[in-house]
Coordinates of C-alpha atoms in Angstrom, one line a residue:
X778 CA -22.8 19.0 -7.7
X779 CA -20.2 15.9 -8.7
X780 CA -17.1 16.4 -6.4
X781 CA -15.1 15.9 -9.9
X782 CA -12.1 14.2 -11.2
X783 CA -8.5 15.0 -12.4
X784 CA -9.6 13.8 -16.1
X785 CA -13.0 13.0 -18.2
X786 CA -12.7 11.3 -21.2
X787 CA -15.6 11.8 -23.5
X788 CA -15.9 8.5 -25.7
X789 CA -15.6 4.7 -25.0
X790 CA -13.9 4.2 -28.4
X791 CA -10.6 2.9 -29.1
X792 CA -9.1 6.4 -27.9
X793 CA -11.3 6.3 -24.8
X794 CA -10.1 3.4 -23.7
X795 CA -6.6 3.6 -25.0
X796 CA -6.1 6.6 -23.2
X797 CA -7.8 5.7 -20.1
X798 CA -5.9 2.7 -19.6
X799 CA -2.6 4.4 -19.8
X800 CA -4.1 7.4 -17.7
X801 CA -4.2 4.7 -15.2
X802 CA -0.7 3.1 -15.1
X803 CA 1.2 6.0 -14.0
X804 CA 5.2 5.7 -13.2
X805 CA 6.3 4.8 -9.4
X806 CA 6.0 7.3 -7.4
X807 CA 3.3 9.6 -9.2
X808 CA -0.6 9.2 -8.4
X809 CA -3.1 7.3 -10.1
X810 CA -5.3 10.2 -11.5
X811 CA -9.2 10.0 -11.1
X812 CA -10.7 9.6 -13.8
X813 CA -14.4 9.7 -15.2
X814 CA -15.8 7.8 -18.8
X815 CA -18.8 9.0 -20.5
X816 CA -19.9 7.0 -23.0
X817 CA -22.9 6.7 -24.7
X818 CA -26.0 4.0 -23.0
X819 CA -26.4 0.6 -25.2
X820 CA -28.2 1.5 -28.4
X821 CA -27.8 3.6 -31.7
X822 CA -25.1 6.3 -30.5
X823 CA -22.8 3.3 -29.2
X824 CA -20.9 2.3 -32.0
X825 CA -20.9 -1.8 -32.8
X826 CA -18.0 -4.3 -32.3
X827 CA -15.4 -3.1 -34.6
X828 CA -12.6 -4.4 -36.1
X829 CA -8.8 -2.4 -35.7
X830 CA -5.9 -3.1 -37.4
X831 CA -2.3 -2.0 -37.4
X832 CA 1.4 -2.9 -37.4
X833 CA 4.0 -3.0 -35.1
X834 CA 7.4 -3.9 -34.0
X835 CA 7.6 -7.0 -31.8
X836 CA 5.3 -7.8 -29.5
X837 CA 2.7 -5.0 -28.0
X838 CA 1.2 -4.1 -25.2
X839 CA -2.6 -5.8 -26.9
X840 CA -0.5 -9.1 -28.1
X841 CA -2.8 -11.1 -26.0
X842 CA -6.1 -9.5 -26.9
X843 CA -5.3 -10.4 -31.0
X844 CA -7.6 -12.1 -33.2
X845 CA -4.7 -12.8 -35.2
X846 CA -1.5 -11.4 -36.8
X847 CA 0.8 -12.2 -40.4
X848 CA 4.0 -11.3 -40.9
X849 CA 3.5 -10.8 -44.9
X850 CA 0.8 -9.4 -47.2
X851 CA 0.0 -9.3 -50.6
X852 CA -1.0 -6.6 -52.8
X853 CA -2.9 -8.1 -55.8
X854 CA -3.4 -5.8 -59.2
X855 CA -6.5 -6.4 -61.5
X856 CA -4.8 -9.6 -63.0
X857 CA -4.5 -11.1 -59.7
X858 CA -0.6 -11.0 -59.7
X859 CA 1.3 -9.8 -56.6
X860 CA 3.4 -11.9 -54.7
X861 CA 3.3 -12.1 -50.4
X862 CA 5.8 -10.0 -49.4
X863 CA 7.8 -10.3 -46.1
X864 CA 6.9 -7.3 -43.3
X865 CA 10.5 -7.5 -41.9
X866 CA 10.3 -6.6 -38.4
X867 CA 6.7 -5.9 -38.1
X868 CA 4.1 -7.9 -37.9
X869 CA 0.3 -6.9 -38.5
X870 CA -2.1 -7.4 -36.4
X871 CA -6.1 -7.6 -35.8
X872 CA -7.9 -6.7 -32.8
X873 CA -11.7 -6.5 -32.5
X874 CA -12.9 -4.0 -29.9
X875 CA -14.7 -6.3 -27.7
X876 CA -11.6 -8.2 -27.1
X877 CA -10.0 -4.7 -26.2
X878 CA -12.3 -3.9 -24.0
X879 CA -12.1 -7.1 -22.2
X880 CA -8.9 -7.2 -21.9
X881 CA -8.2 -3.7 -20.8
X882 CA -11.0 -4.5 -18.3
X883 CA -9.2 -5.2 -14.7
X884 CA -6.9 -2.0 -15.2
X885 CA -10.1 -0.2 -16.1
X886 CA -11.7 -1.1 -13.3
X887 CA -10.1 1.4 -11.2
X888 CA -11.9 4.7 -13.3
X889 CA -15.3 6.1 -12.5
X890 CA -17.9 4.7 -15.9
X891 CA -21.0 7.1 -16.6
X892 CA -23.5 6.1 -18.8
X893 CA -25.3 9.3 -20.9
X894 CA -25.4 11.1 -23.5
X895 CA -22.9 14.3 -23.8
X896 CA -24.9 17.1 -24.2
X897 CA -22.1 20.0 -23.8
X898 CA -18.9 20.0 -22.4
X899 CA -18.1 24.3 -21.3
X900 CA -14.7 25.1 -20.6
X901 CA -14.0 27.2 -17.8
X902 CA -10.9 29.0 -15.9
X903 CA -10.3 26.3 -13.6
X904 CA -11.5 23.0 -15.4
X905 CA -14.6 21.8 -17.4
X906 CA -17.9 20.6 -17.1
X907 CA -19.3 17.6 -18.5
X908 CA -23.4 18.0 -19.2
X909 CA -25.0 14.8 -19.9
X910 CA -28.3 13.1 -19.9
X911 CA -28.3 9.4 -18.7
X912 CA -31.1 7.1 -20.4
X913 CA -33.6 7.4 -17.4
X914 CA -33.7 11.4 -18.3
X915 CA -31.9 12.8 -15.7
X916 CA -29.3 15.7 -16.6
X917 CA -25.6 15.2 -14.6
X918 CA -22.6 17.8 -14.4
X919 CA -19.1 16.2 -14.2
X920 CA -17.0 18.9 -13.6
X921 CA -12.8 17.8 -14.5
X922 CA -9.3 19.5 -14.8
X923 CA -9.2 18.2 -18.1
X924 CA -12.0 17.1 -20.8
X925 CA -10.6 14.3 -23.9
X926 CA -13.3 14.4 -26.2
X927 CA -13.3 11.6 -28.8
X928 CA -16.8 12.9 -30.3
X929 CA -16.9 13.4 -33.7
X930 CA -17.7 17.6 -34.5
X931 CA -20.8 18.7 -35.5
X932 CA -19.4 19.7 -38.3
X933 CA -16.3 18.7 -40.6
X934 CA -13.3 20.6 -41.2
X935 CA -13.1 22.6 -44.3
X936 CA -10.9 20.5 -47.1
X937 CA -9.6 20.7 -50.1
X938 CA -10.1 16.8 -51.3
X939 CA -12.5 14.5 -49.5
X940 CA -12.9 10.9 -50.1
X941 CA -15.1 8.2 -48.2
X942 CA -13.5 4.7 -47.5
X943 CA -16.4 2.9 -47.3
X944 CA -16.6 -0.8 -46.9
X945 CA -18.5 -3.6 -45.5
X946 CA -17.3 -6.9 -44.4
X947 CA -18.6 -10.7 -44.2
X948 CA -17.2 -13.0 -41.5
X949 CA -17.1 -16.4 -43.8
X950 CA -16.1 -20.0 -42.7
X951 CA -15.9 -21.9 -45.6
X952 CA -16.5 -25.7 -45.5
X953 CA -13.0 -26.6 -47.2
X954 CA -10.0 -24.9 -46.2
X955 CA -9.1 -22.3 -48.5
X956 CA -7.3 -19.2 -46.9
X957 CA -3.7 -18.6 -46.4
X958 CA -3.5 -17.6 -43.1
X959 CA -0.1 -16.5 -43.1
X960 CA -0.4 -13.2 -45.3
X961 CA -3.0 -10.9 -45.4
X962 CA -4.6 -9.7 -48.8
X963 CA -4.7 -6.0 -47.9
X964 CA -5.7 -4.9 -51.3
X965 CA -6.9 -7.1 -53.9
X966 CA -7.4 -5.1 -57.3
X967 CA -9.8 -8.0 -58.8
X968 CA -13.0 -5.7 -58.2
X969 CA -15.2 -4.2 -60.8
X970 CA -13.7 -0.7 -61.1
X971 CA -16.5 2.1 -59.9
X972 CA -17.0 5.2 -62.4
X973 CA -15.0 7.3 -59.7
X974 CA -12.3 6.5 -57.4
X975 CA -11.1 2.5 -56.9
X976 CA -12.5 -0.6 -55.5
X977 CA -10.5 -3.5 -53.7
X978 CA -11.1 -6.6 -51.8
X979 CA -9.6 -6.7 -48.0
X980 CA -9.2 -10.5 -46.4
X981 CA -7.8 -11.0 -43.2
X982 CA -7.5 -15.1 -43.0
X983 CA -8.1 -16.1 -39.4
X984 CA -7.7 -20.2 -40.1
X985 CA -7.8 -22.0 -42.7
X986 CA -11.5 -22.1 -42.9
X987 CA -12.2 -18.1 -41.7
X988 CA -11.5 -14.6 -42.5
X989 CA -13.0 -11.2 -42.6
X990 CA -13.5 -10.4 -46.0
X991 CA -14.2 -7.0 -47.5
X992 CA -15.2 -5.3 -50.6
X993 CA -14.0 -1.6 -49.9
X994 CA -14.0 1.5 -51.9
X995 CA -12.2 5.0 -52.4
X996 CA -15.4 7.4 -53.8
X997 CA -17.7 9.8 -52.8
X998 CA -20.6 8.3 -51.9
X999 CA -21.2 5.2 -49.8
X1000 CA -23.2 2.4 -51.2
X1001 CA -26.4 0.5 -50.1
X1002 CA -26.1 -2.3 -47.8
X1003 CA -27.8 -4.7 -50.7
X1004 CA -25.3 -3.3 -53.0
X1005 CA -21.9 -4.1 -50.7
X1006 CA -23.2 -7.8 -50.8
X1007 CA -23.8 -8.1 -53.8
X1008 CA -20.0 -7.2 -54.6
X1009 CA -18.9 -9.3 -51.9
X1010 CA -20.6 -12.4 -53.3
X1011 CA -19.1 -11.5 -56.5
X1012 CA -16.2 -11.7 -54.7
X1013 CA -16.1 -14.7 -52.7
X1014 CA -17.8 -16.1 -55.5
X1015 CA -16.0 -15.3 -58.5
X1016 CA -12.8 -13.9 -57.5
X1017 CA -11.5 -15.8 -54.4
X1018 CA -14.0 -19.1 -55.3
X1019 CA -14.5 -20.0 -51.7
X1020 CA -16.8 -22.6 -52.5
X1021 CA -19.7 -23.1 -49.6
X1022 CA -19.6 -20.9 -47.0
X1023 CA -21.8 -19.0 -44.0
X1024 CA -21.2 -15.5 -43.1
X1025 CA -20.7 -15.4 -39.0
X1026 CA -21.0 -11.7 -38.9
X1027 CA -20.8 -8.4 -40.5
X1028 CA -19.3 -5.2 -40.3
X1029 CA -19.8 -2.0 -42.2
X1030 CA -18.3 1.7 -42.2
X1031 CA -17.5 5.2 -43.5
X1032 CA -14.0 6.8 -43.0
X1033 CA -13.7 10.2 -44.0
X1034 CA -10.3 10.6 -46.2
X1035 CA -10.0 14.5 -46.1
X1036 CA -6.7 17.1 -45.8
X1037 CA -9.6 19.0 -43.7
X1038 CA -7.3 20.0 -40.2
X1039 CA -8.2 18.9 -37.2
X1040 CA -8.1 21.3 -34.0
X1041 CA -6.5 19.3 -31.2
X1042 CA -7.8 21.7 -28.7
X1043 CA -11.1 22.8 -28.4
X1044 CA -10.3 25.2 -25.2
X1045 CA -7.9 25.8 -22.4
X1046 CA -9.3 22.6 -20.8
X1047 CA -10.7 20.6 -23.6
X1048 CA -8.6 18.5 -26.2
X1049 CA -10.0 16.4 -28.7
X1050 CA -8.9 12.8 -29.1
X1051 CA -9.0 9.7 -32.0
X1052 CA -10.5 10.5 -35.2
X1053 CA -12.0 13.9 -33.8
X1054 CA -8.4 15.1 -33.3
X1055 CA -6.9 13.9 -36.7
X1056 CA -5.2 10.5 -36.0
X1057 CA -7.0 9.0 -39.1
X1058 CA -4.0 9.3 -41.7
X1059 CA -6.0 11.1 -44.6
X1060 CA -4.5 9.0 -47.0
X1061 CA -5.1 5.3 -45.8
X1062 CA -7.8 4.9 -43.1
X1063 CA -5.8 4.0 -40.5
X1064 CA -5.8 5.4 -37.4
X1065 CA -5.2 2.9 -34.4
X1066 CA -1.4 3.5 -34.0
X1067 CA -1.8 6.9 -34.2
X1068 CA -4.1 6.7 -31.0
X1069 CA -1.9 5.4 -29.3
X1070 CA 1.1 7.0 -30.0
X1071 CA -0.8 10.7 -28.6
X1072 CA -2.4 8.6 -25.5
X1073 CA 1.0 7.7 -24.7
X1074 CA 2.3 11.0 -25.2
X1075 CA -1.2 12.9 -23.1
X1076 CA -0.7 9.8 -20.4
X1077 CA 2.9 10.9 -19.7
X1078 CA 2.1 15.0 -20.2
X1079 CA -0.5 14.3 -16.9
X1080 CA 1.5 12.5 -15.2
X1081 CA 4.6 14.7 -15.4
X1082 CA 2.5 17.4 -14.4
X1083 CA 2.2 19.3 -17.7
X1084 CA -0.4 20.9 -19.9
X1085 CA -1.7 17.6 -21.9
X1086 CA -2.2 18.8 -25.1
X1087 CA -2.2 15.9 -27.4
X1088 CA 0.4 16.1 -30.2
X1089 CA -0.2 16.3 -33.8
X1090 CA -0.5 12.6 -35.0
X1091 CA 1.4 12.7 -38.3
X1092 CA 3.9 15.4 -39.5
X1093 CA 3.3 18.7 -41.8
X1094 CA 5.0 16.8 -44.2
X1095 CA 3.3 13.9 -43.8
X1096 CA 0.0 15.7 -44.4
X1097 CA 1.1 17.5 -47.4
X1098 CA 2.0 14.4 -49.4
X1099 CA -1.5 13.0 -48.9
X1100 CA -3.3 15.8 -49.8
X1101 CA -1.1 15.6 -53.1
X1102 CA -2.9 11.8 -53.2
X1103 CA -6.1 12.6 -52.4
X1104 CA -6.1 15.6 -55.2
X1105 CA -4.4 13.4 -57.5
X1106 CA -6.4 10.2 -56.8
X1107 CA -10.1 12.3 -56.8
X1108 CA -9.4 13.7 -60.2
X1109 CA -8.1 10.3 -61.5
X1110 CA -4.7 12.1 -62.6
X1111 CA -3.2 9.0 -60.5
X1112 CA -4.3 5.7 -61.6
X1113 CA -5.1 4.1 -57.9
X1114 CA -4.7 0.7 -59.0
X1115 CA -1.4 1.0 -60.9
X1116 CA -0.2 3.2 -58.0
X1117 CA -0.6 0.9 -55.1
X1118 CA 0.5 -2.4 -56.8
X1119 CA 3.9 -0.2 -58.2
X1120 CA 4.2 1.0 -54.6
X1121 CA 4.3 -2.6 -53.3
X1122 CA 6.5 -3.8 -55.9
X1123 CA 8.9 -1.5 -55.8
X1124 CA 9.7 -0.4 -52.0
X1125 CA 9.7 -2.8 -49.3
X1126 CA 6.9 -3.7 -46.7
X1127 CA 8.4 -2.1 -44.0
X1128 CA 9.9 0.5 -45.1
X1129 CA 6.5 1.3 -46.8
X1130 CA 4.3 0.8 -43.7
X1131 CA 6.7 3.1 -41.7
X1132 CA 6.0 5.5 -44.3
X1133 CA 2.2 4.9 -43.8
X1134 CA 2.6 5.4 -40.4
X1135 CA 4.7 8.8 -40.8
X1136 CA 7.9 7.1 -39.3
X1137 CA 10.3 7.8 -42.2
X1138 CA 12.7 10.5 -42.9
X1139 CA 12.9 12.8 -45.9
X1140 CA 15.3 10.9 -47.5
X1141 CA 13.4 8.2 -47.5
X1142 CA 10.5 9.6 -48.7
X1143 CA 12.1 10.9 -51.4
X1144 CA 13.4 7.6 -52.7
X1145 CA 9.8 6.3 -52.5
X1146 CA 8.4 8.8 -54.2
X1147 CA 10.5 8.3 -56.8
X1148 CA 8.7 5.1 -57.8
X1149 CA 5.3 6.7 -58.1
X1150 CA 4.3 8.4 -60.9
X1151 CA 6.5 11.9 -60.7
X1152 CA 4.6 13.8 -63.5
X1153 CA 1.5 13.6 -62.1
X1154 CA 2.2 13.6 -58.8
X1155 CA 4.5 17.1 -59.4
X1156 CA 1.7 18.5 -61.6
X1157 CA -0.9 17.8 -58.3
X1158 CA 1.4 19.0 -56.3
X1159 CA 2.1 22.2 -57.9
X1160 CA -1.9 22.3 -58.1
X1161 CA -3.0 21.7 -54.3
X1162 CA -1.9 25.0 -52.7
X1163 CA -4.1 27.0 -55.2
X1164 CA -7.1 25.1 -54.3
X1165 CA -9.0 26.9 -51.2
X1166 CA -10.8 24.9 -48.7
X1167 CA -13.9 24.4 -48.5
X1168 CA -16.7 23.8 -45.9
X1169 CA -18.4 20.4 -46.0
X1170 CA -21.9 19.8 -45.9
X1171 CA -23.2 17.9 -43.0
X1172 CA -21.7 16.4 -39.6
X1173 CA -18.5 15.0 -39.6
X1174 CA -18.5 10.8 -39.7
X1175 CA -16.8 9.2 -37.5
X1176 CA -14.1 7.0 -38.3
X1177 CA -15.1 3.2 -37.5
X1178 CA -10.8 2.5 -37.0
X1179 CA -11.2 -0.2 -39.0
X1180 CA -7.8 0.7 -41.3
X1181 CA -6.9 1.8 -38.5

């Protein structure tokens, strides 16, 4: 039998990590808990690099792990207009999860790493155990106080509305230098618009001569991987004309968009973490900041010697006004297009990325959704608590954090 540790965390994902390495810097005075990682052995259940975004305030804790950050975007409509806009105060910023992990490495050296696959985790009176199943066969029990678990469940919860934002991304350097690389194009409405839902491109300039660029969609069905390229050489074609270019890499994902709740605890001893435990915002994709906003909050429940139950990652509220989206964007009673381009017109950045991130007040909310399209949005509001929610068919997909 393991001898155990004060905390398992289940996942070597962004919220793995994130709340590992915070799990590990307690205050002065207050002991470094142990803890145990379980994360999957190299091959299909380890998920690939990743790209995460988000915004912030000033500098961050990551700064120095950064591919690269902008201080303005641009929201193009189908015409190609849209100015770059100023982010204020914030600044957005890329980070790709190998640099993450390498970065967070020397603090993370201090944890106890198992790889295997997790079989069960049982919750108990006192704790719970762990039951894995490392690559060579061999079945371990890791018995902890407490059990994060960033696993997806096996299955989703029930939801009203569910989208997919589902994507797939080149890494281009083009032979003549022909990003901006001081704004990024976060949604780019010169894209063939799909019979349901909307399309955009996504380019995050990393010189002059590189970028990530994406063709992403809003729908119900992902497409093929032959068909995502052929949209993104449209696209870097046709729309942005690059001119000559390789592709350096790829990256392709699925992120449920759902006002399905998530259960944050999954027993007296378990809690589940990251996309599992609802820190995608249902109506963008993003999720990153969330993470560590309840890893912050878990880290300093632990060490204050409380129950760690992670907190909810956006407000009631918050969730409320994107299920209105979702319902009104899914039956095409809101014209996605027309409403992110007016959305970015008419409020600014970052006022509108607080919002995003569930940072705003009512009043403020209020005053930006007065410059979205009231009728319809009152008639889908008026229309979502009627609608029951429904099971959904099949496991639940993780989110790859890439919005996020």
């Amino acid at each position: 039998m393991d001898t155990g540790a004060e905390v398992v965390v289940v996942g070597g994902g962004a919220a793995g990590l994130s709340l590992a390495w915070r799990l590990l810097d307690p205050p002065d005075g207050v002991p470094v808990p142990r803890v145990t990682l379980v994360e999957a052995p190299p091959g299909p259940l380890r998920p690939p690099e990743r790209t995460w975004c988000f915004w912030e305030a000033g500098p961050g804790p990551y700064d120095s792990f950064l591919t690269a950050s902008w201080g303005g975007l641009r929201v193009r409509g189908p015409d190609g207009s849209g100015p770059v806009r100023s982010l204020g105060r914030l600044r957005y910023k890329m980070l790709r999860s190998g640099d993450f992990e390498r970065g967070l490495r020397p603090r993370l050296s201090a944890l106890r790493r198992v790889e295997a696959v997790v079989e069960e985790v049982a919750d108990g009176p006192e704790g719970a155990i762990v039951v894995c199943r490392t690559a060579d066969g061999s079945v371990s029990r890791l018995p902890g106080r407490w059990v994060f678990d960033s696993r997806p469940p096996a299955v989703a919860p029930p939801a009203r509305t569910v989208l997919l934002q589902h994507f797939r991304g080149w890494f281009v350097r083009a032979e003549r230098p022909v990003f901006a690389p001081d704004a990024v194009e976060l949604m780019d409405f010169r894209t063939p618009r799909p019979a349901h839902g909307l399309s955009f491109g996504y380019v995050l300039p990393v010189s002059p001569y590189e970028a990530l660029v994406e063709y992403t969609e809003f729908g119900r069905v992902p497409l093929t991987t032959a068909a995502y390229d052929r949209a993104l050489d449209r696209y870097t074609r046709d729309v942005l004309g690059l001119g000559p270019f390789r592709v350096l890499g790829t990256e392709q994902g699925v992120i449920p968009m759902s006002d399905g709740r998530h259960p944050r605890r999954a027993g007296r001893h378990v809690f589940r973490i990251g996309a599992a435990g609802g820190a995608v915002r249902p109506s963008t994709g993003y999720a990153f900041a969330a993470i560590q906003r309840q890893a912050r909050a878990v880290a300093d429940a632990l060490h204050g010697g409380r129950c760690p139950v992670p907190p909810p990652a956006y407000s009631a509220r918050a969730l409320a006004m994107d299920s209105v989206l979702l319902r009104g964007l899914d039956t095409g009673r809101i014209d996605g297009p027309a409403f992110f381009t007016g959305l970015f017109a008419r409020v600014p950045c970052e006022r509108l990325l607080r919002f995003l991130d569930g940072a705003t007040g009512p009043a403020e909310e209020f005053s930006i959704g007065l410059r979205t399209p009231v009728p319809a949005m009152l008639r889908t509001a008026a229309e979502v608590p009627l609608l029951p929610r429904r099971p959904r068919p099949g496991p639940h997909q993780e989110a790859p954090d890439d919005r996020l």
